[in-house]
Amino acid sequence: MNRRLLLLTVAASAALLAACSDASGVRSQGSSAGAGTSTDAQAASYTCPMHPHYISTDAGGSCPICGMDLVPVSGNTASAGRGDILYYKNPMGQPDTSPIPKKDFMGMDYIPVYADEAAEPGVIVSPEMIQTMGIRTVRAETAAFGRSLRAFGTVETNDRLENVSVARLEGWIDTLTVRAEGDAVRPGALLYRVYSPDLIAAQKDFLNAFAIGNDKRIAAVRQRLRSLGMQDAAINRVAETRAVIERVPVYAEAGGTVAALEVREGDYIKPGTPILRLQSYAGVWIMAAIPETDLSLIETGFPVRLSFPSAPEAPGTGVIDYIYPTIDPKTRTAQVRIEIDNAAGYLRPGAYADIAIDIPGETRLSVPSEAVLQDSRGAQVIIALGEGRFTGRAVTTGIRANSRTEILSGLSAGDEVVASGQFLLDSEANLREGLAKLQGPAAVTAGPDTPLSELPVDAATLANIDHFTDMALYFHEALTDNYRIDARFVDPALLLGETLRARFAQTRLEPILEEAEAALRAAKTADDGSALADNLARLTTAIEPWLLDGAPVHYREAGLILFRDTGTGRLWLQEGADPHNPYTDGPSEPVAWPDPMKGVRP
């Protein structure tokens, strides 16, 4: 017996669940138990009719679960021609090696598996149907995975280009040349004149210093005039003319537009009085609102693309100048400052800006986002195998950007995936599988009080329930041999669990299946041996009533033994009488299989 091979082929049974019948130009595909192996290996492989996931090379062997004799997997596939029937399978997906078509106990036809279909499950679509369904395929390929972040913002003045004039002395405004906000001012232009007795007295001291010829005093008085607000041009004029300027001129040190005018001609001012504010609009800022979840993607210096509804001719590019350190608690956004040239004067403060920030990214394997389907099993894509054959495949996805989705696992570069019409293909397969379930034994004539041993369970149903015991054996071997489980091998049992729960609703088997499924889902995400051990204990505890009360003879004859850890009381299932405790190094004890004939009179 090759237990390792049994466990590594559990995934093949998932393919058997997708079986459907011929109709409307679409023929369903199945999967042989040896799918993915070489032709020679298939010809020498044997399986159990009730447990098709068990594969062995022992021609005279028996199934370790149910004890049935093994049969060839798919006959001699090496001699099978294209379109030849390799074998039949029942509506539940279990193979039958008989070459003669037949029906199951409900009268449903067995489904043929063809030589050109045995490699991978799916559907075959005629060329006419492909055109009608609008199926379009693309290749999975590596592509630069940069993304464009969209945002909005407003134009604001550049604080670096603002100049403020403030009085430094007491006096009166005279000859105010700037009359209103919006007046344009050139650098060096006269702004106003000021009459100040203090400034006149300082000028006279300046002239007396010249008369004395004391250079140190001249320099000291010159500095005093500067501190009072007299500009160098006016001081130099006094030094040249040796005459007092009664109304001292004040010139613009920088050009711009008058943004605020706080005085009028004749106003009295004193030190600290604001006079006016000049703002240059040769450069402006764009204040963008960026969601906090995207802040980590951007940096200062990133180029941005801009568009302005009110100024189509304005420059369309800018650079991120500063990312503000705070986040608005109401909008959950942060302010990002973008600097842009506005020498032509197209942009006005307050204008709306549409912003696109191009974020560089790495090269990643990806497919168009519309090619990825999401269902209860996770992300799926439809693979085009050629010549009208299609199959579903589970994938692991990563980030999304520019209408593409990163593929972390499940595809290789060059694989053909369906990007349009895949919903029709997926619903076609699901519909046929659903019809098969509806036509099958959807419910049983049993209730909540029916003992587990009296439930109407046929051989096919028992084989489906055995997937849960297989998982218990799989987890036990993974723990004792110290290797990680493959989460994909758990999916067949989960898929069968949905069908079994529907059939055995409102019976004692339903809660057993629900708890077992919960343990399997948790085991798929177990990241270490301790977590897997917990889920093994949970799974074995869940199925214990079925093992002991439902079909104990079946499992006893299969050579399985149920053990209990003496210290913790946790259960596990294994083959052979020599216990291999997956939980601790402590002692354990076997749990005796009950005798169904005990107490029955001869």
XYZ file of C-alpha atoms in Angstrom:
602
model
C 0.000 0.000 0.000
C 1.284 3.465 -0.896
C -0.289 5.896 1.554
C 1.892 8.771 0.352
C 0.596 8.320 -3.194
C -2.971 8.176 -1.934
C -2.619 11.493 -0.181
C -0.874 13.218 -3.060
C -3.695 12.294 -5.439
C -6.579 13.573 -3.322
C -6.660 16.681 -5.498
C -7.614 14.578 -8.518
C -11.005 13.824 -7.009
C -11.929 17.500 -7.240
C -11.949 17.143 -11.011
C -14.530 14.371 -10.770
C -17.075 16.768 -9.267
C -17.319 18.851 -12.464
C -18.918 16.052 -14.528
C -21.941 16.976 -16.627
C -23.902 15.617 -19.621
C -23.988 16.543 -23.349
C -26.372 19.305 -24.457
C -26.595 22.502 -26.569
C -23.306 21.967 -28.361
C -21.294 21.740 -25.110
C -19.898 18.387 -23.901
C -18.723 18.121 -20.290
C -15.296 16.763 -19.415
C -14.209 14.547 -16.552
C -10.831 13.666 -15.125
C -9.119 10.349 -14.779
C -7.605 9.482 -11.457
C -4.205 9.584 -13.029
C -4.577 12.987 -14.706
C -1.310 14.712 -15.102
C 0.804 11.484 -15.167
C 2.534 9.907 -18.130
C 0.804 7.423 -20.442
C 2.843 4.518 -19.168
C 2.085 5.419 -15.581
C -1.620 5.582 -16.322
C -1.617 2.166 -17.916
C 0.015 0.654 -14.829
C -2.105 2.511 -12.262
C -4.934 0.992 -10.251
C -7.678 2.579 -8.191
C -10.573 1.711 -5.926
C -14.046 1.982 -7.531
C -15.394 3.510 -4.307
C -12.356 5.704 -3.536
C -11.076 6.932 -6.916
C -8.534 9.257 -5.274
C -6.531 6.196 -4.136
C -3.929 5.272 -6.774
C -1.592 2.300 -6.571
C 0.752 0.385 -8.834
C -0.116 -2.930 -7.133
C -2.168 -4.899 -9.681
C -3.392 -7.403 -7.079
C -3.866 -4.938 -4.239
C -6.948 -3.864 -2.327
C -8.244 -0.505 -1.128
C -6.920 0.309 2.375
C -10.176 2.102 3.227
C -12.931 -0.247 2.110
C -10.995 -3.402 1.206
C -12.342 -3.650 -2.360
C -10.129 -5.063 -5.112
C -8.317 -2.451 -7.177
C -9.129 -1.989 -10.866
C -7.170 -0.328 -13.709
C -7.515 3.440 -13.706
C -8.352 4.047 -17.347
C -7.325 1.008 -19.327
C -4.522 1.248 -21.836
C -4.542 4.939 -22.704
C -1.526 4.544 -24.919
C -3.673 2.849 -27.575
C -6.699 5.100 -27.116
C -7.391 7.279 -30.129
C -8.785 10.789 -30.092
C -12.510 10.566 -29.337
C -12.285 7.026 -27.925
C -14.083 6.385 -24.631
C -11.600 5.520 -21.893
C -14.128 4.762 -19.157
C -17.474 5.828 -17.688
C -18.244 7.647 -14.462
C -21.442 8.015 -12.490
C -23.164 11.393 -11.987
C -21.244 11.869 -8.728
C -17.961 11.706 -10.665
C -16.751 8.245 -9.621
C -15.115 6.176 -12.421
C -16.238 2.775 -13.568
C -13.865 0.751 -15.723
C -16.597 -1.139 -17.523
C -16.683 -0.212 -21.245
C -20.452 -0.728 -21.313
C -22.696 2.310 -20.636
C -25.073 1.852 -17.729
C -27.264 3.687 -15.258
C -26.993 4.281 -11.523
C -29.560 3.181 -8.968
C -31.641 6.313 -9.670
C -31.716 5.602 -13.399
C -29.216 8.324 -14.375
C -26.828 7.588 -17.231
C -23.125 7.112 -16.556
C -20.996 9.738 -18.319
C -18.278 8.786 -20.823
C -14.759 10.154 -20.457
C -12.995 10.526 -23.788
C -9.294 10.119 -24.550
C -8.976 13.791 -25.480
C -10.759 14.875 -22.288
C -8.983 12.909 -19.592
C -6.165 15.379 -19.027
C -8.108 18.148 -17.327
C -11.750 18.764 -16.326
C -13.903 21.363 -18.022
C -16.198 21.707 -21.038
C -15.869 21.427 -24.805
C -17.581 24.148 -26.824
C -18.292 23.980 -30.520
C -16.928 26.779 -32.745
C -20.465 28.037 -33.350
C -21.109 28.302 -29.606
C -17.761 30.064 -29.039
C -18.800 32.749 -31.504
C -22.310 33.002 -30.079
C -21.055 33.302 -26.494
C -18.547 35.987 -27.471
C -15.597 34.177 -25.913
C -12.332 36.150 -26.088
C -9.019 34.843 -24.762
C -5.817 36.618 -23.733
C -2.422 35.394 -22.565
C -1.199 35.659 -19.004
C 1.879 37.863 -19.248
C 4.291 39.876 -17.183
C 3.591 43.587 -17.254
C 4.756 46.707 -15.457
C 2.410 47.024 -12.525
C 2.509 50.757 -11.931
C -0.770 52.407 -11.141
C -2.332 55.815 -11.526
C -3.767 57.385 -8.396
C -6.605 59.835 -9.051
C -7.360 62.744 -6.742
C -8.835 66.230 -6.770
C -7.474 69.516 -5.515
C -7.687 73.295 -5.636
C -5.312 76.014 -6.782
C -3.823 78.070 -3.938
C -1.255 80.842 -3.724
C 2.400 80.018 -3.258
C 3.352 81.340 0.176
C 6.979 81.558 -0.892
C 6.072 84.329 -3.367
C 4.317 86.571 -0.834
C 5.733 89.880 0.467
C 4.280 91.961 3.309
C 4.967 95.639 4.023
C 4.747 96.601 7.711
C 5.376 100.041 9.290
C 8.464 100.408 11.542
C 7.809 103.941 12.834
C 5.121 106.447 13.617
C 3.889 108.787 10.910
C 1.333 109.516 8.221
C 0.828 107.947 4.808
C 1.352 110.405 1.981
C 1.207 109.906 -1.787
C -0.175 106.355 -1.792
C 0.375 105.078 -5.339
C -1.357 101.736 -4.772
C -5.073 102.334 -4.595
C -6.841 98.941 -4.592
C -6.369 95.194 -4.396
C -5.346 93.676 -7.695
C -3.071 96.543 -8.726
C 0.042 95.247 -10.409
C 3.339 96.314 -8.871
C 6.755 96.042 -10.517
C 9.935 95.504 -8.474
C 11.348 98.897 -7.408
C 8.100 100.786 -8.048
C 7.050 103.519 -5.581
C 4.389 102.276 -3.165
C 3.820 105.294 -0.931
C 5.555 108.111 0.950
C 5.523 108.528 4.714
C 5.846 111.658 6.827
C 7.539 110.848 10.176
C 9.048 113.355 12.614
C 11.260 110.591 14.069
C 12.626 109.801 10.627
C 13.310 113.535 9.946
C 15.240 113.815 13.248
C 17.326 110.753 12.368
C 18.154 112.259 8.964
C 19.412 115.461 10.626
C 21.717 113.408 12.891
C 22.951 111.680 9.752
C 23.797 115.029 8.140
C 25.529 116.287 11.341
C 27.718 113.172 11.305
C 28.800 114.069 7.788
C 29.564 117.657 8.911
C 31.754 116.397 11.744
C 33.386 113.832 9.491
C 33.128 111.037 12.029
C 32.937 107.832 9.952
C 31.875 105.650 12.893
C 29.009 108.003 13.709
C 27.997 108.085 10.055
C 27.805 104.266 9.957
C 25.849 104.133 13.248
C 23.280 106.687 12.118
C 22.941 104.942 8.720
C 22.080 101.713 10.543
C 19.546 103.605 12.679
C 17.822 104.898 9.534
C 17.575 101.325 8.197
C 16.048 100.110 11.466
C 13.402 102.838 11.220
C 12.386 101.529 7.807
C 14.239 103.862 5.478
C 15.453 101.995 2.406
C 19.004 102.229 1.066
C 17.929 104.158 -2.034
C 16.502 106.964 0.107
C 19.494 106.926 2.514
C 21.923 107.215 -0.380
C 19.916 110.134 -1.756
C 20.257 111.987 1.579
C 24.007 111.294 1.624
C 24.398 112.613 -1.916
C 22.198 115.742 -1.650
C 22.969 116.446 2.029
C 19.280 117.420 2.371
C 16.496 116.038 4.546
C 13.677 114.159 2.807
C 10.476 115.139 4.672
C 8.248 112.578 2.943
C 10.341 109.442 2.688
C 9.537 107.165 -0.310
C 8.983 103.400 0.129
C 9.678 101.211 -2.925
C 8.496 97.661 -3.731
C 11.279 95.171 -3.055
C 9.527 92.534 -5.202
C 6.890 92.561 -7.862
C 3.435 91.072 -7.687
C -0.223 91.826 -7.299
C -1.702 93.692 -4.362
C -3.493 90.955 -2.423
C -4.423 93.130 0.574
C -4.301 96.928 1.181
C -4.697 97.880 4.831
C -4.215 101.700 4.690
C -5.446 104.730 2.794
C -3.677 108.007 2.034
C -3.425 110.152 5.137
C -3.765 107.237 7.597
C -1.719 107.389 10.763
C 0.564 104.426 11.280
C 2.811 103.177 14.054
C 5.356 100.378 14.361
C 3.761 97.031 13.404
C 0.895 98.475 11.351
C 0.283 96.303 8.230
C 0.491 98.383 5.082
C -0.098 95.998 2.192
C 0.589 92.452 0.987
C 2.013 91.624 -2.410
C 1.447 88.177 -3.940
C 3.137 86.828 -7.046
C 1.168 84.316 -9.117
C 4.103 83.286 -11.328
C 3.981 79.998 -9.444
C 1.053 78.412 -7.573
C 0.358 75.409 -5.399
C -2.193 72.660 -5.945
C -3.508 71.282 -2.657
C -4.586 67.684 -3.298
C -6.650 65.493 -0.958
C -5.159 61.962 -0.900
C -6.892 59.058 0.951
C -4.831 57.876 3.901
C -4.717 54.335 2.481
C -2.738 55.620 -0.529
C -0.276 57.857 1.303
C 2.360 55.140 1.547
C 2.472 54.908 -2.265
C 3.589 58.472 -2.966
C 6.745 60.455 -2.234
C 7.956 64.006 -2.681
C 9.388 64.559 -6.125
C 6.821 62.351 -7.905
C 5.568 63.951 -11.145
C 1.824 64.450 -11.484
C -0.548 65.041 -14.372
C -3.029 67.896 -14.026
C -6.098 69.162 -15.832
C -8.115 72.293 -15.051
C -11.697 72.714 -16.323
C -11.392 76.498 -15.971
C -7.979 76.716 -17.662
C -7.467 74.125 -20.418
C -4.298 75.892 -21.599
C -2.596 75.766 -18.188
C 0.505 73.567 -17.750
C -0.464 69.910 -17.414
C 2.387 68.739 -15.202
C 3.659 69.437 -11.706
C 5.780 67.955 -8.948
C 4.842 66.854 -5.416
C 6.536 69.426 -3.190
C 5.337 68.435 0.295
C 3.179 65.812 2.024
C 1.496 67.253 5.101
C 1.965 65.178 8.288
C -1.653 65.277 9.507
C -4.873 63.563 8.389
C -8.317 65.141 8.423
C -10.387 62.956 10.813
C -13.612 63.797 8.936
C -12.557 63.032 5.373
C -9.725 60.580 6.203
C -7.503 62.349 3.688
C -4.158 64.113 3.895
C -3.081 67.273 2.074
C -0.381 66.963 -0.563
C 1.157 70.108 -2.024
C 2.007 70.200 -5.731
C 4.110 73.001 -7.185
C 3.372 74.220 -10.708
C 4.617 77.042 -12.918
C 2.054 79.767 -13.707
C 4.134 82.374 -15.513
C 1.406 82.718 -18.147
C -1.173 83.464 -15.453
C -3.785 80.924 -16.552
C -4.439 79.575 -13.046
C -6.372 81.435 -10.388
C -6.539 80.545 -6.688
C -9.632 78.500 -5.871
C -9.828 76.769 -9.279
C -10.562 73.031 -9.342
C -7.821 70.610 -10.397
C -8.134 66.996 -11.550
C -4.969 65.133 -10.497
C -3.387 61.870 -11.627
C -0.254 60.602 -9.856
C 1.666 57.938 -11.766
C 3.125 55.462 -9.276
C 5.938 53.285 -10.633
C 5.612 49.543 -10.039
C 7.372 46.212 -10.502
C 6.878 43.781 -13.369
C 4.383 41.085 -12.345
C 2.551 38.147 -13.925
C -0.995 39.332 -14.495
C -4.221 38.955 -16.465
C -7.026 41.422 -17.195
C -9.140 41.873 -14.069
C -12.306 40.849 -15.910
C -10.798 37.398 -16.472
C -10.852 36.610 -12.722
C -14.021 35.072 -11.270
C -14.779 35.119 -7.553
C -16.922 32.492 -5.838
C -17.123 30.671 -2.509
C -13.950 28.740 -3.379
C -11.945 31.907 -4.068
C -10.476 33.302 -7.283
C -10.888 31.247 -10.467
C -10.016 31.684 -14.141
C -11.183 29.801 -17.203
C -8.279 28.282 -19.162
C -8.528 27.778 -22.932
C -6.901 24.417 -23.710
C -7.336 24.741 -27.471
C -9.764 23.250 -30.000
C -12.780 24.474 -28.037
C -11.768 22.936 -24.694
C -12.033 25.034 -21.531
C -11.408 24.287 -17.883
C -11.526 26.182 -14.624
C -8.450 26.731 -12.481
C -8.024 28.185 -9.013
C -5.532 31.056 -8.769
C -4.083 33.207 -6.032
C -4.356 36.913 -6.798
C -2.332 39.903 -5.641
C -2.720 43.629 -6.201
C -4.854 45.244 -8.889
C -3.904 48.240 -11.016
C -4.611 49.590 -14.486
C -7.439 47.065 -14.994
C -5.066 44.110 -14.433
C -4.827 41.636 -11.561
C -1.580 40.127 -10.345
C -1.452 36.303 -10.341
C 0.684 34.903 -7.534
C 0.077 31.213 -8.288
C -2.005 28.997 -10.560
C -0.877 30.357 -13.943
C 2.286 30.577 -16.001
C 3.274 33.172 -18.551
C 1.666 32.307 -21.891
C -1.390 30.482 -20.492
C -4.538 31.366 -22.438
C -7.325 32.630 -20.179
C -10.853 33.634 -21.111
C -11.357 37.381 -20.688
C -14.855 37.657 -22.155
C -17.691 35.144 -22.005
C -16.205 33.238 -19.069
C -19.366 33.782 -17.016
C -21.350 31.833 -19.593
C -18.834 28.986 -19.529
C -18.770 28.944 -15.730
C -22.553 29.052 -15.416
C -22.867 26.307 -18.057
C -20.715 23.935 -16.023
C -22.343 24.931 -12.728
C -25.826 24.534 -14.182
C -25.111 21.026 -15.376
C -23.525 20.035 -12.120
C -26.534 21.489 -10.321
C -28.959 19.610 -12.546
C -27.094 16.392 -11.852
C -27.453 17.043 -8.146
C -31.157 17.829 -8.512
C -31.760 14.673 -10.480
C -29.813 12.592 -7.971
C -30.861 11.569 -4.471
C -31.407 15.102 -3.133
C -32.786 13.982 0.219
C -33.210 10.883 2.317
C -36.211 9.505 4.099
C -34.825 10.016 7.574
C -35.270 12.511 10.373
C -33.424 13.932 13.368
C -34.223 10.859 15.438
C -32.952 8.330 12.887
C -29.786 6.605 14.221
C -26.676 7.098 12.132
C -26.466 3.367 11.465
C -29.956 3.399 9.903
C -29.394 6.245 7.455
C -29.871 5.107 3.824
C -26.220 5.296 2.754
C -25.245 3.466 -0.417
C -21.699 2.604 -1.476
C -21.268 5.802 -3.539
C -22.418 8.014 -0.666
C -20.187 6.172 1.779
C -17.251 6.762 -0.560
C -18.044 10.496 -0.490
C -18.211 10.574 3.307
C -14.862 8.760 3.370
C -13.229 11.918 2.043
C -13.416 13.278 5.585
C -11.685 10.207 7.016
C -9.088 10.566 4.263
C -8.426 14.106 5.468
C -7.973 12.850 9.032
C -5.413 10.328 7.743
C -3.750 13.034 5.636
C -3.398 15.456 8.558
C -2.065 12.677 10.797
C 0.600 11.704 8.289
C 1.587 15.357 7.741
C 2.100 15.795 11.472
C 3.979 12.548 12.068
C 6.148 12.911 8.931
C 6.616 16.653 9.550
C 5.510 18.166 6.230
C 3.012 20.899 5.331
C -0.341 19.967 3.844
C -1.400 21.223 0.419
C -4.546 23.295 0.946
C -5.845 22.283 -2.485
C -6.159 18.653 -1.376
C -8.838 19.711 1.117
C -11.163 21.187 -1.505
C -12.731 17.910 -2.774
C -14.008 17.035 0.701
C -15.419 20.555 1.135
C -17.201 20.378 -2.206
C -18.664 16.967 -1.415
C -19.681 18.229 2.020
C -22.098 20.730 0.467
C -23.853 17.977 -1.488
C -23.947 15.605 1.486
C -25.363 18.243 3.837
C -28.138 19.007 1.358
C -28.982 15.320 1.073
C -28.858 14.586 4.809
C -30.470 17.802 6.011
C -32.297 17.535 9.337
C -30.544 14.281 10.215
C -27.857 13.469 12.776
C -25.261 13.399 10.005
C -25.754 17.067 9.073
C -24.099 18.615 12.195
C -21.248 16.098 11.887
C -20.584 17.266 8.335
C -20.855 20.938 9.294
C -18.286 20.649 12.079
C -15.994 18.536 9.902
C -16.142 21.137 7.124
C -15.344 23.903 9.629
C -12.267 21.970 10.773
C -11.127 21.499 7.159
C -11.511 25.199 6.344
C -9.483 26.123 9.395
C -6.818 23.551 8.494
C -6.357 25.150 5.055
C -5.016 28.281 6.740
C -2.990 26.513 9.451
C 0.472 28.042 9.393
C 2.246 25.612 11.713
C 2.064 22.099 13.134
C 0.330 23.198 16.323
C -2.580 24.731 14.401
C -2.862 21.672 12.161
C -2.865 19.403 15.238
C -5.740 21.425 16.725
C -7.731 21.039 13.531
C -6.956 17.314 13.316
C -8.365 16.908 16.830
C -11.393 18.993 15.857
C -11.987 16.981 12.676
C -11.616 13.579 14.375
C -13.919 14.614 17.228
C -16.495 15.758 14.665
C -16.540 12.478 12.726
C -16.199 10.227 15.804
C -20.001 9.619 16.036
C -20.048 8.559 12.395
C -17.016 6.307 12.832
C -18.430 4.543 15.879
C -22.179 4.659 15.222
C -22.534 5.120 11.471
C -20.260 2.616 9.744
C -17.853 1.083 12.258
C -17.599 -2.243 10.426
C -16.625 -0.440 7.236
C -13.693 1.332 8.904
C -12.657 -1.665 11.000
C -12.445 -3.850 7.903
C -10.457 -1.100 6.148
C -7.750 -1.538 8.808
C -8.258 1.854 10.432
C -7.836 2.344 14.167
C -9.104 5.243 16.260
C -6.677 6.314 19.005
C -7.035 8.649 21.969
C -4.180 10.572 23.615
C -4.335 9.567 27.291
C -3.227 12.938 28.616
C -5.294 15.331 26.478
C -8.121 13.061 25.305
C -7.642 14.173 21.702
C -8.413 11.627 18.975
C -6.717 10.667 15.735
C -7.253 8.068 13.029
C -4.489 5.951 11.516
C -3.663 2.635 9.882
C -1.922 -0.092 11.828
C -1.970 -1.015 15.500
C 1.318 0.709 16.357
C 0.207 4.193 17.546
C 1.958 7.280 16.177
C 0.790 10.103 18.459
C 0.664 13.374 16.454
C 0.035 15.502 19.561
C 2.511 14.524 22.286
C 5.093 11.939 23.205
C 2.776 10.628 25.929
C 0.830 7.357 26.016
C -2.299 6.638 24.031
C -5.010 4.012 23.861
C -7.123 2.585 21.021
C -10.848 3.197 20.903
C -12.578 -0.138 20.310
C -14.823 -0.459 17.293
C -18.362 -1.325 18.504
C -19.820 -4.699 17.519
C -23.121 -4.093 15.706
C -24.206 -7.665 16.446
C -23.745 -7.327 20.202
C -26.979 -7.959 22.072
C -28.719 -9.504 19.057
C -30.203 -12.872 19.801
C -29.230 -15.740 17.471
